[in-house]
């Protein structure tokens, strides 16, 4: 299983997530500073082919450390 982590800044990161999930060049999620999400693909990653598995705020992720 291949895993790729992408780090970026808004609004570009939110637009990338939106594009991967829907194929549209628009922001569909809100990622605040330190937030993260997990997108899964069946087969080759491409626009509109992603499935959002989870989306968390930084405060939620701190509970795991």
PDB file of N, CA, C and O in Angstrom:
ATOM      1  N   UNK A   1       0.857  -1.180   0.000  1.00  0.00           N
ATOM      2  CA  UNK A   1       0.000   0.000   0.000  1.00  0.00           C
ATOM      3  C   UNK A   1       0.894   1.230   0.000  1.00  0.00           C
ATOM      4  O   UNK A   1       1.737   1.396   0.858  1.00  0.00           O
ATOM      5  N   UNK A   2       0.697   2.118  -0.944  1.00  0.00           N
ATOM      6  CA  UNK A   2       1.472   3.350  -1.041  1.00  0.00           C
ATOM      7  C   UNK A   2       0.770   4.464  -0.284  1.00  0.00           C
ATOM      8  O   UNK A   2      -0.452   4.583  -0.328  1.00  0.00           O
ATOM      9  N   UNK A   3       1.562   5.279   0.402  1.00  0.00           N
ATOM     10  CA  UNK A   3       1.038   6.417   1.144  1.00  0.00           C
ATOM     11  C   UNK A   3       1.839   7.646   0.770  1.00  0.00           C
ATOM     12  O   UNK A   3       3.065   7.602   0.717  1.00  0.00           O
ATOM     13  N   UNK A   4       1.150   8.749   0.511  1.00  0.00           N
ATOM     14  CA  UNK A   4       1.795  10.015   0.189  1.00  0.00           C
ATOM     15  C   UNK A   4       1.233  11.074   1.122  1.00  0.00           C
ATOM     16  O   UNK A   4       0.012  11.182   1.278  1.00  0.00           O
ATOM     17  N   UNK A   5       2.101  11.844   1.754  1.00  0.00           N
ATOM     18  CA  UNK A   5       1.671  12.961   2.595  1.00  0.00           C
ATOM     19  C   UNK A   5       1.934  14.254   1.838  1.00  0.00           C
ATOM     20  O   UNK A   5       3.013  14.457   1.294  1.00  0.00           O
ATOM     21  N   UNK A   6       0.938  15.114   1.814  1.00  0.00           N
ATOM     22  CA  UNK A   6       1.064  16.409   1.146  1.00  0.00           C
ATOM     23  C   UNK A   6       0.857  17.493   2.192  1.00  0.00           C
ATOM     24  O   UNK A   6      -0.138  17.483   2.917  1.00  0.00           O
ATOM     25  N   UNK A   7       1.792  18.413   2.259  1.00  0.00           N
ATOM     26  CA  UNK A   7       1.720  19.533   3.196  1.00  0.00           C
ATOM     27  C   UNK A   7       1.610  20.807   2.388  1.00  0.00           C
ATOM     28  O   UNK A   7       2.279  20.966   1.376  1.00  0.00           O
ATOM     29  N   UNK A   8       0.757  21.711   2.819  1.00  0.00           N
ATOM     30  CA  UNK A   8       0.607  22.950   2.068  1.00  0.00           C
ATOM     31  C   UNK A   8      -0.099  24.017   2.859  1.00  0.00           C
ATOM     32  O   UNK A   8      -0.322  23.879   4.060  1.00  0.00           O
ATOM     33  N   UNK A   9      -0.424  25.070   2.165  1.00  0.00           N
ATOM     34  CA  UNK A   9      -1.104  26.207   2.771  1.00  0.00           C
ATOM     35  C   UNK A   9      -2.412  26.451   2.043  1.00  0.00           C
ATOM     36  O   UNK A   9      -2.590  26.056   0.897  1.00  0.00           O
ATOM     37  N   UNK A  10      -3.318  27.104   2.724  1.00  0.00           N
ATOM     38  CA  UNK A  10      -4.594  27.456   2.114  1.00  0.00           C
ATOM     39  C   UNK A  10      -4.470  28.750   1.325  1.00  0.00           C
ATOM     40  O   UNK A  10      -3.615  29.558   1.635  1.00  0.00           O
ATOM     41  N   UNK A  11      -5.253  28.925   0.309  1.00  0.00           N
ATOM     42  CA  UNK A  11      -6.391  28.100  -0.067  1.00  0.00           C
ATOM     43  C   UNK A  11      -6.026  26.918  -0.965  1.00  0.00           C
ATOM     44  O   UNK A  11      -6.876  26.115  -1.311  1.00  0.00           O
ATOM     45  N   UNK A  12      -4.767  26.780  -1.329  1.00  0.00           N
ATOM     46  CA  UNK A  12      -4.358  25.755  -2.281  1.00  0.00           C
ATOM     47  C   UNK A  12      -4.603  24.338  -1.769  1.00  0.00           C
ATOM     48  O   UNK A  12      -5.051  23.472  -2.532  1.00  0.00           O
ATOM     49  N   UNK A  13      -4.340  24.080  -0.497  1.00  0.00           N
ATOM     50  CA  UNK A  13      -4.521  22.745   0.045  1.00  0.00           C
ATOM     51  C   UNK A  13      -5.999  22.355   0.049  1.00  0.00           C
ATOM     52  O   UNK A  13      -6.356  21.239  -0.342  1.00  0.00           O
ATOM     53  N   UNK A  14      -6.869  23.257   0.463  1.00  0.00           N
ATOM     54  CA  UNK A  14      -8.306  22.969   0.456  1.00  0.00           C
ATOM     55  C   UNK A  14      -8.812  22.729  -0.963  1.00  0.00           C
ATOM     56  O   UNK A  14      -9.650  21.859  -1.191  1.00  0.00           O
ATOM     57  N   UNK A  15      -8.303  23.487  -1.916  1.00  0.00           N
ATOM     58  CA  UNK A  15      -8.714  23.302  -3.316  1.00  0.00           C
ATOM     59  C   UNK A  15      -8.211  21.981  -3.868  1.00  0.00           C
ATOM     60  O   UNK A  15      -8.907  21.318  -4.641  1.00  0.00           O
ATOM     61  N   UNK A  16      -7.012  21.561  -3.468  1.00  0.00           N
ATOM     62  CA  UNK A  16      -6.485  20.264  -3.900  1.00  0.00           C
ATOM     63  C   UNK A  16      -7.365  19.137  -3.372  1.00  0.00           C
ATOM     64  O   UNK A  16      -7.713  18.213  -4.111  1.00  0.00           O
ATOM     65  N   UNK A  17      -7.734  19.208  -2.102  1.00  0.00           N
ATOM     66  CA  UNK A  17      -8.613  18.193  -1.518  1.00  0.00           C
ATOM     67  C   UNK A  17      -9.940  18.154  -2.276  1.00  0.00           C
ATOM     68  O   UNK A  17     -10.432  17.081  -2.641  1.00  0.00           O
ATOM     69  N   UNK A  18     -10.527  19.315  -2.536  1.00  0.00           N
ATOM     70  CA  UNK A  18     -11.779  19.384  -3.292  1.00  0.00           C
ATOM     71  C   UNK A  18     -11.654  18.775  -4.674  1.00  0.00           C
ATOM     72  O   UNK A  18     -12.541  18.040  -5.135  1.00  0.00           O
ATOM     73  N   UNK A  19     -10.562  19.024  -5.340  1.00  0.00           N
ATOM     74  CA  UNK A  19     -10.316  18.500  -6.692  1.00  0.00           C
ATOM     75  C   UNK A  19     -10.162  16.981  -6.660  1.00  0.00           C
ATOM     76  O   UNK A  19     -10.711  16.273  -7.509  1.00  0.00           O
ATOM     77  N   UNK A  20      -9.423  16.483  -5.662  1.00  0.00           N
ATOM     78  CA  UNK A  20      -9.234  15.035  -5.560  1.00  0.00           C
ATOM     79  C   UNK A  20     -10.538  14.313  -5.243  1.00  0.00           C
ATOM     80  O   UNK A  20     -10.766  13.187  -5.692  1.00  0.00           O
ATOM     81  N   UNK A  21     -11.423  14.954  -4.470  1.00  0.00           N
ATOM     82  CA  UNK A  21     -12.684  14.327  -4.091  1.00  0.00           C
ATOM     83  C   UNK A  21     -13.767  14.444  -5.160  1.00  0.00           C
ATOM     84  O   UNK A  21     -14.552  13.525  -5.350  1.00  0.00           O
ATOM     85  N   UNK A  22     -13.813  15.583  -5.854  1.00  0.00           N
ATOM     86  CA  UNK A  22     -14.940  15.831  -6.751  1.00  0.00           C
ATOM     87  C   UNK A  22     -14.556  16.091  -8.207  1.00  0.00           C
ATOM     88  O   UNK A  22     -15.426  16.053  -9.073  1.00  0.00           O
ATOM     89  N   UNK A  23     -13.313  16.418  -8.441  1.00  0.00           N
ATOM     90  CA  UNK A  23     -12.904  16.811  -9.782  1.00  0.00           C
ATOM     91  C   UNK A  23     -13.139  18.285 -10.056  1.00  0.00           C
ATOM     92  O   UNK A  23     -12.809  18.783 -11.126  1.00  0.00           O
ATOM     93  N   UNK A  24     -13.719  18.998  -9.077  1.00  0.00           N
ATOM     94  CA  UNK A  24     -13.975  20.431  -9.222  1.00  0.00           C
ATOM     95  C   UNK A  24     -12.842  21.228  -8.592  1.00  0.00           C
ATOM     96  O   UNK A  24     -12.293  20.826  -7.569  1.00  0.00           O
ATOM     97  N   UNK A  25     -12.524  22.358  -9.187  1.00  0.00           N
ATOM     98  CA  UNK A  25     -11.464  23.213  -8.645  1.00  0.00           C
ATOM     99  C   UNK A  25     -12.051  24.171  -7.612  1.00  0.00           C
ATOM    100  O   UNK A  25     -12.033  25.381  -7.788  1.00  0.00           O
ATOM    101  N   UNK A  26     -12.594  23.592  -6.546  1.00  0.00           N
ATOM    102  CA  UNK A  26     -13.174  24.408  -5.491  1.00  0.00           C
ATOM    103  C   UNK A  26     -12.930  23.748  -4.138  1.00  0.00           C
ATOM    104  O   UNK A  26     -12.710  22.550  -4.051  1.00  0.00           O
ATOM    105  N   UNK A  27     -12.973  24.559  -3.112  1.00  0.00           N
ATOM    106  CA  UNK A  27     -12.750  24.080  -1.753  1.00  0.00           C
ATOM    107  C   UNK A  27     -14.037  23.456  -1.220  1.00  0.00           C
ATOM    108  O   UNK A  27     -15.072  24.102  -1.166  1.00  0.00           O
ATOM    109  N   UNK A  28     -13.979  22.199  -0.834  1.00  0.00           N
ATOM    110  CA  UNK A  28     -15.145  21.510  -0.290  1.00  0.00           C
ATOM    111  C   UNK A  28     -15.011  21.248   1.205  1.00  0.00           C
ATOM    112  O   UNK A  28     -15.978  20.859   1.847  1.00  0.00           O
ATOM    113  N   UNK A  29     -13.809  21.418   1.722  1.00  0.00           N
ATOM    114  CA  UNK A  29     -13.546  21.188   3.147  1.00  0.00           C
ATOM    115  C   UNK A  29     -12.834  22.402   3.720  1.00  0.00           C
ATOM    116  O   UNK A  29     -12.291  23.220   2.991  1.00  0.00           O
ATOM    117  N   UNK A  30     -12.833  22.493   5.042  1.00  0.00           N
ATOM    118  CA  UNK A  30     -12.103  23.547   5.723  1.00  0.00           C
ATOM    119  C   UNK A  30     -10.974  22.905   6.514  1.00  0.00           C
ATOM    120  O   UNK A  30     -11.224  22.064   7.372  1.00  0.00           O
ATOM    121  N   UNK A  31      -9.759  23.269   6.189  1.00  0.00           N
ATOM    122  CA  UNK A  31      -8.576  22.793   6.904  1.00  0.00           C
ATOM    123  C   UNK A  31      -7.931  23.986   7.583  1.00  0.00           C
ATOM    124  O   UNK A  31      -7.329  24.830   6.931  1.00  0.00           O
ATOM    125  N   UNK A  32      -8.094  24.053   8.876  1.00  0.00           N
ATOM    126  CA  UNK A  32      -7.453  25.121   9.649  1.00  0.00           C
ATOM    127  C   UNK A  32      -5.998  24.759   9.887  1.00  0.00           C
ATOM    128  O   UNK A  32      -5.565  23.633   9.623  1.00  0.00           O
ATOM    129  N   UNK A  33      -5.233  25.692  10.437  1.00  0.00           N
ATOM    130  CA  UNK A  33      -3.811  25.490  10.722  1.00  0.00           C
ATOM    131  C   UNK A  33      -3.616  24.216  11.545  1.00  0.00           C
ATOM    132  O   UNK A  33      -4.249  24.045  12.594  1.00  0.00           O
ATOM    133  N   UNK A  34      -2.790  23.309  11.052  1.00  0.00           N
ATOM    134  CA  UNK A  34      -2.501  22.065  11.753  1.00  0.00           C
ATOM    135  C   UNK A  34      -3.509  20.963  11.500  1.00  0.00           C
ATOM    136  O   UNK A  34      -3.369  19.864  12.013  1.00  0.00           O
ATOM    137  N   UNK A  35      -4.532  21.222  10.680  1.00  0.00           N
ATOM    138  CA  UNK A  35      -5.534  20.206  10.373  1.00  0.00           C
ATOM    139  C   UNK A  35      -5.009  19.198   9.361  1.00  0.00           C
ATOM    140  O   UNK A  35      -3.998  19.417   8.698  1.00  0.00           O
ATOM    141  N   UNK A  36      -5.707  18.073   9.272  1.00  0.00           N
ATOM    142  CA  UNK A  36      -5.290  17.026   8.345  1.00  0.00           C
ATOM    143  C   UNK A  36      -6.499  16.223   7.892  1.00  0.00           C
ATOM    144  O   UNK A  36      -7.551  16.236   8.531  1.00  0.00           O
ATOM    145  N   UNK A  37      -6.325  15.527   6.778  1.00  0.00           N
ATOM    146  CA  UNK A  37      -7.367  14.626   6.305  1.00  0.00           C
ATOM    147  C   UNK A  37      -6.707  13.433   5.640  1.00  0.00           C
ATOM    148  O   UNK A  37      -5.527  13.473   5.282  1.00  0.00           O
ATOM    149  N   UNK A  38      -7.481  12.371   5.487  1.00  0.00           N
ATOM    150  CA  UNK A  38      -7.000  11.167   4.823  1.00  0.00           C
ATOM    151  C   UNK A  38      -7.928  10.881   3.657  1.00  0.00           C
ATOM    152  O   UNK A  38      -9.146  10.762   3.833  1.00  0.00           O
ATOM    153  N   UNK A  39      -7.337  10.793   2.480  1.00  0.00           N
ATOM    154  CA  UNK A  39      -8.085  10.504   1.258  1.00  0.00           C
ATOM    155  C   UNK A  39      -7.565   9.182   0.712  1.00  0.00           C
ATOM    156  O   UNK A  39      -6.359   8.986   0.585  1.00  0.00           O
ATOM    157  N   UNK A  40      -8.482   8.299   0.366  1.00  0.00           N
ATOM    158  CA  UNK A  40      -8.116   6.995  -0.177  1.00  0.00           C
ATOM    159  C   UNK A  40      -8.549   6.915  -1.637  1.00  0.00           C
ATOM    160  O   UNK A  40      -9.580   7.473  -2.017  1.00  0.00           O
ATOM    161  N   UNK A  41      -7.761   6.198  -2.423  1.00  0.00           N
ATOM    162  CA  UNK A  41      -8.061   6.008  -3.837  1.00  0.00           C
ATOM    163  C   UNK A  41      -8.096   4.524  -4.153  1.00  0.00           C
ATOM    164  O   UNK A  41      -7.283   3.760  -3.645  1.00  0.00           O
ATOM    165  N   UNK A  42      -9.027   4.135  -4.996  1.00  0.00           N
ATOM    166  CA  UNK A  42      -9.010   2.796  -5.558  1.00  0.00           C
ATOM    167  C   UNK A  42      -8.316   2.912  -6.906  1.00  0.00           C
ATOM    168  O   UNK A  42      -8.797   3.577  -7.796  1.00  0.00           O
ATOM    169  N   UNK A  43      -7.166   2.291  -7.012  1.00  0.00           N
ATOM    170  CA  UNK A  43      -6.400   2.418  -8.240  1.00  0.00           C
ATOM    171  C   UNK A  43      -5.585   3.688  -8.251  1.00  0.00           C
ATOM    172  O   UNK A  43      -5.244   4.252  -7.212  1.00  0.00           O
ATOM    173  N   UNK A  44      -5.323   4.177  -9.446  1.00  0.00           N
ATOM    174  CA  UNK A  44      -4.479   5.358  -9.633  1.00  0.00           C
ATOM    175  C   UNK A  44      -5.180   6.623  -9.122  1.00  0.00           C
ATOM    176  O   UNK A  44      -6.336   6.877  -9.468  1.00  0.00           O
ATOM    177  N   UNK A  45      -4.480   7.429  -8.292  1.00  0.00           N
ATOM    178  CA  UNK A  45      -5.079   8.693  -7.841  1.00  0.00           C
ATOM    179  C   UNK A  45      -5.344   9.625  -9.021  1.00  0.00           C
ATOM    180  O   UNK A  45      -4.485   9.811  -9.878  1.00  0.00           O
ATOM    181  N   UNK A  46      -6.554  10.154  -9.067  1.00  0.00           N
ATOM    182  CA  UNK A  46      -6.897  11.126 -10.094  1.00  0.00           C
ATOM    183  C   UNK A  46      -8.058  11.973  -9.608  1.00  0.00           C
ATOM    184  O   UNK A  46      -8.740  11.619  -8.651  1.00  0.00           O
ATOM    185  N   UNK A  47      -8.267  13.081 -10.263  1.00  0.00           N
ATOM    186  CA  UNK A  47      -9.311  14.032  -9.867  1.00  0.00           C
ATOM    187  C   UNK A  47     -10.671  13.360  -9.799  1.00  0.00           C
ATOM    188  O   UNK A  47     -11.057  12.622 -10.707  1.00  0.00           O
ATOM    189  N   UNK A  48     -11.368  13.586  -8.680  1.00  0.00           N
ATOM    190  CA  UNK A  48     -12.710  13.065  -8.519  1.00  0.00           C
ATOM    191  C   UNK A  48     -12.785  11.609  -8.104  1.00  0.00           C
ATOM    192  O   UNK A  48     -13.870  11.071  -7.942  1.00  0.00           O
ATOM    193  N   UNK A  49     -11.645  10.955  -7.918  1.00  0.00           N
ATOM    194  CA  UNK A  49     -11.609   9.532  -7.599  1.00  0.00           C
ATOM    195  C   UNK A  49     -11.332   9.263  -6.124  1.00  0.00           C
ATOM    196  O   UNK A  49     -11.273   8.123  -5.705  1.00  0.00           O
ATOM    197  N   UNK A  50     -11.149  10.304  -5.320  1.00  0.00           N
ATOM    198  CA  UNK A  50     -10.797  10.126  -3.921  1.00  0.00           C
ATOM    199  C   UNK A  50     -12.009   9.965  -3.019  1.00  0.00           C
ATOM    200  O   UNK A  50     -13.102  10.433  -3.327  1.00  0.00           O
ATOM    201  N   UNK A  51     -11.788   9.269  -1.908  1.00  0.00           N
ATOM    202  CA  UNK A  51     -12.819   9.066  -0.885  1.00  0.00           C
ATOM    203  C   UNK A  51     -12.265   9.603   0.430  1.00  0.00           C
ATOM    204  O   UNK A  51     -11.216   9.150   0.892  1.00  0.00           O
ATOM    205  N   UNK A  52     -12.952  10.553   1.026  1.00  0.00           N
ATOM    206  CA  UNK A  52     -12.524  11.133   2.294  1.00  0.00           C
ATOM    207  C   UNK A  52     -12.807  10.141   3.411  1.00  0.00           C
ATOM    208  O   UNK A  52     -13.947   9.767   3.645  1.00  0.00           O
ATOM    209  N   UNK A  53     -11.742   9.701   4.114  1.00  0.00           N
ATOM    210  CA  UNK A  53     -11.898   8.757   5.218  1.00  0.00           C
ATOM    211  C   UNK A  53     -12.045   9.483   6.544  1.00  0.00           C
ATOM    212  O   UNK A  53     -12.811   9.053   7.400  1.00  0.00           O
ATOM    213  N   UNK A  54     -11.270  10.556   6.741  1.00  0.00           N
ATOM    214  CA  UNK A  54     -11.425  11.368   7.943  1.00  0.00           C
ATOM    215  C   UNK A  54     -10.852  12.758   7.722  1.00  0.00           C
ATOM    216  O   UNK A  54     -10.034  12.973   6.842  1.00  0.00           O
ATOM    217  N   UNK A  55     -11.327  13.682   8.570  1.00  0.00           N
ATOM    218  CA  UNK A  55     -10.907  15.083   8.564  1.00  0.00           C
ATOM    219  C   UNK A  55     -10.846  15.519  10.014  1.00  0.00           C
ATOM    220  O   UNK A  55     -11.829  15.351  10.747  1.00  0.00           O
ATOM    221  N   UNK A  56      -9.682  16.014  10.461  1.00  0.00           N
ATOM    222  CA  UNK A  56      -9.520  16.378  11.870  1.00  0.00           C
ATOM    223  C   UNK A  56      -8.873  17.746  12.036  1.00  0.00           C
ATOM    224  O   UNK A  56      -8.048  18.154  11.230  1.00  0.00           O
ATOM    225  N   UNK A  57      -9.279  18.394  13.131  1.00  0.00           N
ATOM    226  CA  UNK A  57      -8.640  19.633  13.560  1.00  0.00           C
ATOM    227  C   UNK A  57      -7.364  19.266  14.315  1.00  0.00           C
ATOM    228  O   UNK A  57      -7.213  18.139  14.804  1.00  0.00           O
ATOM    229  N   UNK A  58      -6.477  20.233  14.466  1.00  0.00           N
ATOM    230  CA  UNK A  58      -5.237  20.013  15.220  1.00  0.00           C
ATOM    231  C   UNK A  58      -5.542  19.578  16.654  1.00  0.00           C
ATOM    232  O   UNK A  58      -4.881  18.688  17.195  1.00  0.00           O
ATOM    233  N   UNK A  59      -6.564  20.169  17.260  1.00  0.00           N
ATOM    234  CA  UNK A  59      -6.912  19.822  18.645  1.00  0.00           C
ATOM    235  C   UNK A  59      -7.371  18.366  18.767  1.00  0.00           C
ATOM    236  O   UNK A  59      -7.124  17.714  19.780  1.00  0.00           O
ATOM    237  N   UNK A  60      -8.001  17.835  17.741  1.00  0.00           N
ATOM    238  CA  UNK A  60      -8.430  16.442  17.759  1.00  0.00           C
ATOM    239  C   UNK A  60      -7.232  15.504  17.632  1.00  0.00           C
ATOM    240  O   UNK A  60      -7.179  14.459  18.279  1.00  0.00           O
ATOM    241  N   UNK A  61      -6.281  15.878  16.790  1.00  0.00           N
ATOM    242  CA  UNK A  61      -5.102  15.018  16.576  1.00  0.00           C
ATOM    243  C   UNK A  61      -4.202  14.992  17.802  1.00  0.00           C
ATOM    244  O   UNK A  61      -3.528  13.989  18.059  1.00  0.00           O
ATOM    245  N   UNK A  62      -4.182  16.061  18.598  1.00  0.00           N
ATOM    246  CA  UNK A  62      -3.357  16.099  19.815  1.00  0.00           C
ATOM    247  C   UNK A  62      -3.749  15.020  20.807  1.00  0.00           C
ATOM    248  O   UNK A  62      -2.935  14.570  21.586  1.00  0.00           O
ATOM    249  N   UNK A  63      -4.995  14.588  20.768  1.00  0.00           N
ATOM    250  CA  UNK A  63      -5.468  13.552  21.685  1.00  0.00           C
ATOM    251  C   UNK A  63      -4.816  12.200  21.422  1.00  0.00           C
ATOM    252  O   UNK A  63      -4.829  11.324  22.264  1.00  0.00           O
ATOM    253  N   UNK A  64      -4.224  12.027  20.244  1.00  0.00           N
ATOM    254  CA  UNK A  64      -3.568  10.772  19.883  1.00  0.00           C
ATOM    255  C   UNK A  64      -2.110  10.709  20.323  1.00  0.00           C
ATOM    256  O   UNK A  64      -1.482   9.674  20.277  1.00  0.00           O
ATOM    257  N   UNK A  65      -1.555  11.843  20.736  1.00  0.00           N
ATOM    258  CA  UNK A  65      -0.127  11.862  21.113  1.00  0.00           C
ATOM    259  C   UNK A  65       0.084  11.636  22.593  1.00  0.00           C
ATOM    260  O   UNK A  65      -0.782  11.606  23.388  1.00  0.00           O
TER     261      UNK A  65
END
